[in-house]
Short mmCIF file of C-alpha atoms in Angstrom, two decimals:
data_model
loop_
_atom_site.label_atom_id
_atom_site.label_comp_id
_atom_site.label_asym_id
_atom_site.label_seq_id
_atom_site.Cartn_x
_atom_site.Cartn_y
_atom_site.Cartn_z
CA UNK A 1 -34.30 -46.23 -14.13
CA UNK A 2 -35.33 -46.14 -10.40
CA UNK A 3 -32.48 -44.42 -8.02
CA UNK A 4 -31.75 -45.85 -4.63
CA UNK A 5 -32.57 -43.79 -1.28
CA UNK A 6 -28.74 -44.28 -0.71
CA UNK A 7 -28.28 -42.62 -3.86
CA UNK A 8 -30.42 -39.90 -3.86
CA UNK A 9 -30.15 -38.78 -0.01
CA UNK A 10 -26.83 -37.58 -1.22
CA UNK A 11 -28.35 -35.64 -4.04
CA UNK A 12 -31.11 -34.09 -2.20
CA UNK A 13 -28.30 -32.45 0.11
CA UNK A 14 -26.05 -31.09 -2.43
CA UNK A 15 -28.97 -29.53 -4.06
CA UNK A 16 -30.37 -28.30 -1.21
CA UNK A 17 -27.10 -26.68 0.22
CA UNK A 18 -26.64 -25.56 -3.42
CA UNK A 19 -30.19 -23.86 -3.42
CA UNK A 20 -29.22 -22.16 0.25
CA UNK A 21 -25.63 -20.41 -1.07
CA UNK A 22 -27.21 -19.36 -4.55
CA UNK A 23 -30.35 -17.84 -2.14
CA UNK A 24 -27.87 -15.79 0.33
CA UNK A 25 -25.38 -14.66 -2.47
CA UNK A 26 -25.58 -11.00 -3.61
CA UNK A 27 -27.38 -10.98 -7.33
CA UNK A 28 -24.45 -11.53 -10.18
CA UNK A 29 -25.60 -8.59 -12.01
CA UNK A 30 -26.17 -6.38 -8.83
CA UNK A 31 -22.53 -7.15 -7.33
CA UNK A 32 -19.30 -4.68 -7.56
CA UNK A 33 -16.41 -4.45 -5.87
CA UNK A 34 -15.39 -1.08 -4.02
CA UNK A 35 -12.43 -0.63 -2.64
CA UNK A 36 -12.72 1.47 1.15
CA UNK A 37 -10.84 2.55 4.27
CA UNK A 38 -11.52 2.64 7.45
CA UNK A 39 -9.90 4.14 10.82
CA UNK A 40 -10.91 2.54 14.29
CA UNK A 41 -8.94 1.05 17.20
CA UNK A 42 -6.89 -1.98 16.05
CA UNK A 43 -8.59 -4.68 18.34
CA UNK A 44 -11.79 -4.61 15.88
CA UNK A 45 -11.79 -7.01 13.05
CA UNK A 46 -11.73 -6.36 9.57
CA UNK A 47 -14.52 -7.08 8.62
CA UNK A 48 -16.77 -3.58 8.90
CA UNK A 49 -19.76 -4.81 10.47
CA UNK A 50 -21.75 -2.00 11.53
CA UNK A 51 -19.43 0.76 10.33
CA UNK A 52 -18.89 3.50 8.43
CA UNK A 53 -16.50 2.99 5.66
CA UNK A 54 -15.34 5.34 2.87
CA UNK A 55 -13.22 5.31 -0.72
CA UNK A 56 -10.02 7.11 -0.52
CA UNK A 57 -11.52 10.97 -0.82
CA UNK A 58 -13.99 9.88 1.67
CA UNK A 59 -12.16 8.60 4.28
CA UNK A 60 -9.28 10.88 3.67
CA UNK A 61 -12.15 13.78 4.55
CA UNK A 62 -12.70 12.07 7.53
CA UNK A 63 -9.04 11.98 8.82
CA UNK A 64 -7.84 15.63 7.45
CA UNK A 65 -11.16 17.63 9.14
CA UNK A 66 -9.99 16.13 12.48
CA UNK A 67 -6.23 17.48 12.51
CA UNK A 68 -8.19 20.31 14.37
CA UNK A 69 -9.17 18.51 17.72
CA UNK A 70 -6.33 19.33 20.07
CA UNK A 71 -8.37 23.32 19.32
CA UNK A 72 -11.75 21.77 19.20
CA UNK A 73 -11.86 19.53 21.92
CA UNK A 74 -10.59 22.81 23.89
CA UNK A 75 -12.95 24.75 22.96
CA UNK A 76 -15.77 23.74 25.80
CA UNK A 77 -18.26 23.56 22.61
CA UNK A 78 -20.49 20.85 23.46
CA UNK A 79 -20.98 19.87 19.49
CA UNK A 80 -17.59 18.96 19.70
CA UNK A 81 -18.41 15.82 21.93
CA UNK A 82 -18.95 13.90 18.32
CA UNK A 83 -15.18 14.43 17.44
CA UNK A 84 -13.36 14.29 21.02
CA UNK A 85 -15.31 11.36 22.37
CA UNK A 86 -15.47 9.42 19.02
CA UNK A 87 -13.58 6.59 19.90
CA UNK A 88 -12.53 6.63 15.82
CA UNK A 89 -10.79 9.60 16.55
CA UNK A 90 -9.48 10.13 20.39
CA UNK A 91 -6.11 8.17 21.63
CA UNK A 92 -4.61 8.39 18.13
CA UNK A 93 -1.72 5.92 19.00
CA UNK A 94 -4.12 3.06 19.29
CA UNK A 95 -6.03 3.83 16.01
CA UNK A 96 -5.58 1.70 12.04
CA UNK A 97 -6.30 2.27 8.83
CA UNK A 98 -7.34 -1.03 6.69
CA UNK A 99 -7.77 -0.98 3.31
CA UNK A 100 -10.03 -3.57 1.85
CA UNK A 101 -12.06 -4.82 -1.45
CA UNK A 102 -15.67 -4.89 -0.17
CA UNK A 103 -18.80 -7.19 -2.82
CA UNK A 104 -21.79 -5.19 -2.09
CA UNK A 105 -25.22 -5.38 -3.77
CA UNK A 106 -25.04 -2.07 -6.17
CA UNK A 107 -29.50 -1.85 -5.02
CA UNK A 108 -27.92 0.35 -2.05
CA UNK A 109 -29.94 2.47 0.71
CA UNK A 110 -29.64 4.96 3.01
CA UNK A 111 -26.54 5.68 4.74
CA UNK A 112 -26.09 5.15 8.62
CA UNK A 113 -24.39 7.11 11.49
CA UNK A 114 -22.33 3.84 12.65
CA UNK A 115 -20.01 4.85 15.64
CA UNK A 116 -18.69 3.10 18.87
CA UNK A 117 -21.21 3.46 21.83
CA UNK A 118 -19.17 5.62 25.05
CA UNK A 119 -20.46 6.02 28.19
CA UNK A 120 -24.22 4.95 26.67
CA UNK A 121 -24.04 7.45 23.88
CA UNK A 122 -23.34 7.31 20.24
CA UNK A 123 -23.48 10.99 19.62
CA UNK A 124 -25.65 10.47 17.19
CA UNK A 125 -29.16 9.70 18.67
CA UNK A 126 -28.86 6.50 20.12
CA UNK A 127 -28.32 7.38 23.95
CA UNK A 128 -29.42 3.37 25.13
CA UNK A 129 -26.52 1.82 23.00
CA UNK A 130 -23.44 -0.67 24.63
CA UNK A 131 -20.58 0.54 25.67
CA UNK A 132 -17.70 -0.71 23.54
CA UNK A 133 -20.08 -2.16 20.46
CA UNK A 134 -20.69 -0.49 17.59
CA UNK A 135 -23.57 0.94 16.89
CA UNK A 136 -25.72 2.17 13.52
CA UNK A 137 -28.63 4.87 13.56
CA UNK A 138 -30.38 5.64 10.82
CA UNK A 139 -33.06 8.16 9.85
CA UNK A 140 -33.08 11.72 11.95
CA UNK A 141 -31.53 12.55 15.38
CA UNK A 142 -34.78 11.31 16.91
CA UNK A 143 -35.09 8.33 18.10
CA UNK A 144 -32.90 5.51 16.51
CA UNK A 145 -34.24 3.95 13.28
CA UNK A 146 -33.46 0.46 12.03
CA UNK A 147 -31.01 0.34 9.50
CA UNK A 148 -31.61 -2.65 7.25
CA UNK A 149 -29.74 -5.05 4.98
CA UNK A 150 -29.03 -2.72 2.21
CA UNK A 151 -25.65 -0.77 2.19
CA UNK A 152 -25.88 2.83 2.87
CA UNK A 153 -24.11 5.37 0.76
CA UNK A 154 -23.72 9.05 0.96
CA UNK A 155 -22.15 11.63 -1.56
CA UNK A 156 -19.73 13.99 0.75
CA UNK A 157 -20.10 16.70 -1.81
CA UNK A 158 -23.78 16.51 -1.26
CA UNK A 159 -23.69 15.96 2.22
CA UNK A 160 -21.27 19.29 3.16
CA UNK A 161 -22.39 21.74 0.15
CA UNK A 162 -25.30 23.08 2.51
CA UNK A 163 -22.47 23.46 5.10
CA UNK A 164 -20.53 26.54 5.53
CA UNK A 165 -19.49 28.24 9.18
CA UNK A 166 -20.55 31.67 9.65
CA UNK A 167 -19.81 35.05 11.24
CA UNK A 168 -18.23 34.22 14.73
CA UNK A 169 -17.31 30.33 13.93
CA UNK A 170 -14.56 28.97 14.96
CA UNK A 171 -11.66 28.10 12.45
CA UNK A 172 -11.74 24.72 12.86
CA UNK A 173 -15.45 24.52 12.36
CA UNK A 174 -14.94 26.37 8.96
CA UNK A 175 -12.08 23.85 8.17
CA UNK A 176 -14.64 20.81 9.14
CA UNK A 177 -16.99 22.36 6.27
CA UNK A 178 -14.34 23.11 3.61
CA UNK A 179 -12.29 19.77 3.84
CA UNK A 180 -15.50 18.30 2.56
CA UNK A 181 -16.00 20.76 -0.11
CA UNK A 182 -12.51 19.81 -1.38
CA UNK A 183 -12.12 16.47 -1.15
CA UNK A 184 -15.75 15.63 -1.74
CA UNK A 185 -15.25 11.35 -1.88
CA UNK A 186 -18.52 8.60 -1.09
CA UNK A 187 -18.93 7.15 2.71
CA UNK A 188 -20.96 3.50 3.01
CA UNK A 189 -22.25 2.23 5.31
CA UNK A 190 -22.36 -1.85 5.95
CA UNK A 191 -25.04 -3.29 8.32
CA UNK A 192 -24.53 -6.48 10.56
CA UNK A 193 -28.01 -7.29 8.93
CA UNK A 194 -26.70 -7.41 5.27
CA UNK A 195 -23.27 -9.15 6.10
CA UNK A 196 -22.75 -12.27 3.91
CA UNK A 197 -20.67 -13.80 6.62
CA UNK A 198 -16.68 -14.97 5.99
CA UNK A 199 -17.49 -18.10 3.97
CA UNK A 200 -17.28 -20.49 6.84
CA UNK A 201 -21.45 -21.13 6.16
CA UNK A 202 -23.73 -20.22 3.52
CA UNK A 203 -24.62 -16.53 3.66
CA UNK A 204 -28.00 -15.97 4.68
CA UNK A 205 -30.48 -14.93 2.54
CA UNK A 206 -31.17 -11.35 0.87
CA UNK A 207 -27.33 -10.30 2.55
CA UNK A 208 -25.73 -6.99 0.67
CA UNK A 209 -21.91 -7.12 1.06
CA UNK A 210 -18.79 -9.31 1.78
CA UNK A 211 -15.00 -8.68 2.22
CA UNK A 212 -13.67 -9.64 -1.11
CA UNK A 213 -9.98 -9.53 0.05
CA UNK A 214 -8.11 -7.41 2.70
CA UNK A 215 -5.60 -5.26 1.34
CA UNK A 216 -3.32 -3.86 4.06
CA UNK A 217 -3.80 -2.59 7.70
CA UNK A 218 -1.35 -0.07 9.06
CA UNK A 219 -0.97 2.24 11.90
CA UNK A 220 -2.66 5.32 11.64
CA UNK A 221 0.45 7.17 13.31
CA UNK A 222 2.61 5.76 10.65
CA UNK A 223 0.10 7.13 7.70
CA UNK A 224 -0.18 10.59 9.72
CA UNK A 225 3.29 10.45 9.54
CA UNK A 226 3.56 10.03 5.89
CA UNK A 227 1.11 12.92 5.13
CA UNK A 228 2.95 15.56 7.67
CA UNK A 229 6.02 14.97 5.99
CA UNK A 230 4.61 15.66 2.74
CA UNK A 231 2.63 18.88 4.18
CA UNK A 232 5.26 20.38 5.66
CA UNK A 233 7.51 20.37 2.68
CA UNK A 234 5.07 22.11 1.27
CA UNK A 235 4.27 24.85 3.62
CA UNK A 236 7.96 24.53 4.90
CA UNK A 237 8.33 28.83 5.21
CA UNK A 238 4.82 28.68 7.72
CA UNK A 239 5.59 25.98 9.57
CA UNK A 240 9.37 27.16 10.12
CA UNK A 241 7.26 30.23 11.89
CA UNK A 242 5.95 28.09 14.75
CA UNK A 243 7.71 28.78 17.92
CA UNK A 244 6.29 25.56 19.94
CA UNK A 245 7.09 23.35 16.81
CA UNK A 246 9.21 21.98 14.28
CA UNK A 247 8.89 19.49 11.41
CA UNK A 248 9.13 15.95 11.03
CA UNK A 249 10.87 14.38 14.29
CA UNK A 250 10.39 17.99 16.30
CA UNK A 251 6.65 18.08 15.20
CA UNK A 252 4.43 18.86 18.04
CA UNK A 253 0.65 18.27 16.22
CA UNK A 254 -1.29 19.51 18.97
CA UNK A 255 0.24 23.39 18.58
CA UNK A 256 -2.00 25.74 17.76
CA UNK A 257 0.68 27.18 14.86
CA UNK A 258 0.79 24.11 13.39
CA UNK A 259 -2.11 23.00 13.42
CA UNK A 260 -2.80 26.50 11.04
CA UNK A 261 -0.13 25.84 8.72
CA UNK A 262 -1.35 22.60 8.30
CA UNK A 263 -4.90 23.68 7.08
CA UNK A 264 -3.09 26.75 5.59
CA UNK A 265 -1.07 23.99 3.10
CA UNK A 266 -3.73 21.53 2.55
CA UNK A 267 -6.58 24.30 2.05
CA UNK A 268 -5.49 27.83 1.73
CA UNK A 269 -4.58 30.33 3.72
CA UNK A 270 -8.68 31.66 3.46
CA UNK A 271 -10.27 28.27 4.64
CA UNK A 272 -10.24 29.28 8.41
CA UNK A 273 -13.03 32.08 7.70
CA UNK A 274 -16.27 32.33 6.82
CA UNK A 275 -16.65 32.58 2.52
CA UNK A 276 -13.19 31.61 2.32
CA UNK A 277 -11.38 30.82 -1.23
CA UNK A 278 -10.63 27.08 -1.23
CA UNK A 279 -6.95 26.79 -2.49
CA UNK A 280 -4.11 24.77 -0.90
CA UNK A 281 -2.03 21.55 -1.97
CA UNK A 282 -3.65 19.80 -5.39
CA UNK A 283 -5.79 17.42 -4.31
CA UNK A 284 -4.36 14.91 -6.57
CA UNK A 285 -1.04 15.53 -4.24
CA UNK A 286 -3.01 14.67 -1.06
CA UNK A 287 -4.52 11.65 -2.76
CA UNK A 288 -1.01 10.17 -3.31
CA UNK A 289 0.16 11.06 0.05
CA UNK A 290 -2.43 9.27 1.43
CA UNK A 291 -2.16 6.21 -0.56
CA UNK A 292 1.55 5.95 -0.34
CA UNK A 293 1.35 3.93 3.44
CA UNK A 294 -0.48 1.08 1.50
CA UNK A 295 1.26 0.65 -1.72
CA UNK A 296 4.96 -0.88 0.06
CA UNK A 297 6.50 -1.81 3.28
CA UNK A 298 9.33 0.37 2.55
CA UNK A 299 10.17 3.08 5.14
CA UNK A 300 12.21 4.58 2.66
CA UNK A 301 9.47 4.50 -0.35
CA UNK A 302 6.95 6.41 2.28
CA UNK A 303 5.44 3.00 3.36
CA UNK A 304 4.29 1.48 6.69
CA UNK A 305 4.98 -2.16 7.63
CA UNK A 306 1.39 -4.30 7.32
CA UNK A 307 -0.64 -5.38 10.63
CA UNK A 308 -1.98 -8.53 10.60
CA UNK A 309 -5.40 -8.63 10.22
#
């Protein structure tokens, strides 16, 4: 039996549009769902394109190593610029923390420095970048390498074990080094190239990761909140000691005292020094604080209210 052209024109379409979403989708037996975190200023979307991201122990490295700043970005040290003009981390009232379910291609590749360009700098070799846009560099601290489609991983316990401050370091640069040796955690990285787009069009072809659902957003003051309180309670006797701070309400973060009792509680009293024993809260405790803003709205349960995305 011969079809009409009226027929088949509709045919031809479907399968063709068919052909295009089954090209651009990530590989069934490639796909897997991770579920990451990740802090930047609220008036970026939540979709992570071209930005760092992290699983809980990941990003929760990322957050805890920068309780430090208010000493490091007074310190004049001009390898602090990659902390105290990281738009990720300065103006801490204006910063979120979403939590979403990320489909990436499991064939993943190297993992990128992706960071908001300031004042034409990245702070990470890429010194011709746009102000305001993120930004991805890959390879060395040369000159900027492309990235790819492929989503970049890294292993914080590999990353940091090579790192360890020395004779003459700063505290908080030995606190940088043994928050990751604690925590350890994975960081990915997810490249505008490799985006499969929000399902408004077919994804384009050979793309490496989608949001699979958005969790919760929430104000990263509410979650530092959350994770002081439990802190404090359990350093209570140090942080009773600071004269230019109290606890919860009376909390001044950006003393020096308590800014040591903090790192004191979460990784010993040694951590501060060079070859210094790793102790401090179970890191099973710090997991739960930190997951406690996202699992209920309740004030009263340790939760913070939900942005909208």
């Amino acid at each position: 039996m011969m079809l009409q052209t009226s027929t088949l024109a509709p045919m031809i379409v479907a399968t063709t549009l068919m052909c295009a979403l089954v090209a651009g989708q990530i590989p069934p037996q490639y796909a897997v769902n991770i579920t990451v975190f990740h802090v930047n200023p609220e008036e970026y979307g939540v979709a992570p394109i071209n930005m760092n991201t992290a699983d809980a122990l990941g990003d929760m490295y990322f957050d805890l190593r920068t309780k430090g700043l208010p000493i490091e970005c007074a310190s004049g040290d001009p390898a602090a610029a990659r902390d105290c003009d990281n738009a990720e981390v300065a103006n801490n009232s204006a910063l979120v923390i979403t939590k979403l379910i990320v489909e990436i291609d499991s064939r993943t590749g190297d993992y990128g420095r992706c960071n908001i360009c300031v004042n034409g700098t990245d702070n990470h070799g890429n010194n011709s970048c746009t102000n305001g846009v993120y930004d991805c560099t890959c390879g060395g601290f040369g000159p900027p390498e492309p990235c790819g489609q492929a989503v970049g991983v890294e292993n914080i316990t590999e990353h940091t074990k090579k790192q360890s401050c020395r004779g003459g370091d700063p505290a908080w640069q030995c606190w940088h080094d043994v928050t990751g040796h604690k925590t350890g955690g994975m960081w990915y990285s997810t490249y505008g190239a490799g985006y499969c787009g929000d399902g408004s069009s077919p994804p384009p072809a050979g793309c490496t990761w989608r949001v699979a659902e958005f969790v919760k957003r929430v104000n990263k003051t509410c979650s530092d909140n959350v994770i002081y309180n439990e802190v404090e309670s359990v350093g209570l006797p140090c942080f009773d000691g600071c004269k230019d701070s109290g606890v919860g309400p009376k909390r001044n973060s950006s003393d020096p005292c308590w800014i040591g009792c903090f790192y004191d509680t979460v990784l010993g009293p040694d951590a501060g020094t060079p070859g210094g024993t790793i102790a401090g809260m179970p890191l099973s405790d710090l997991l739960v604080a930190w997951n406690l803003p996202f699992a209920t709205t309740d004030p009263t349960k340790k939760g913070c209210p939900a942005l909208k995305p």
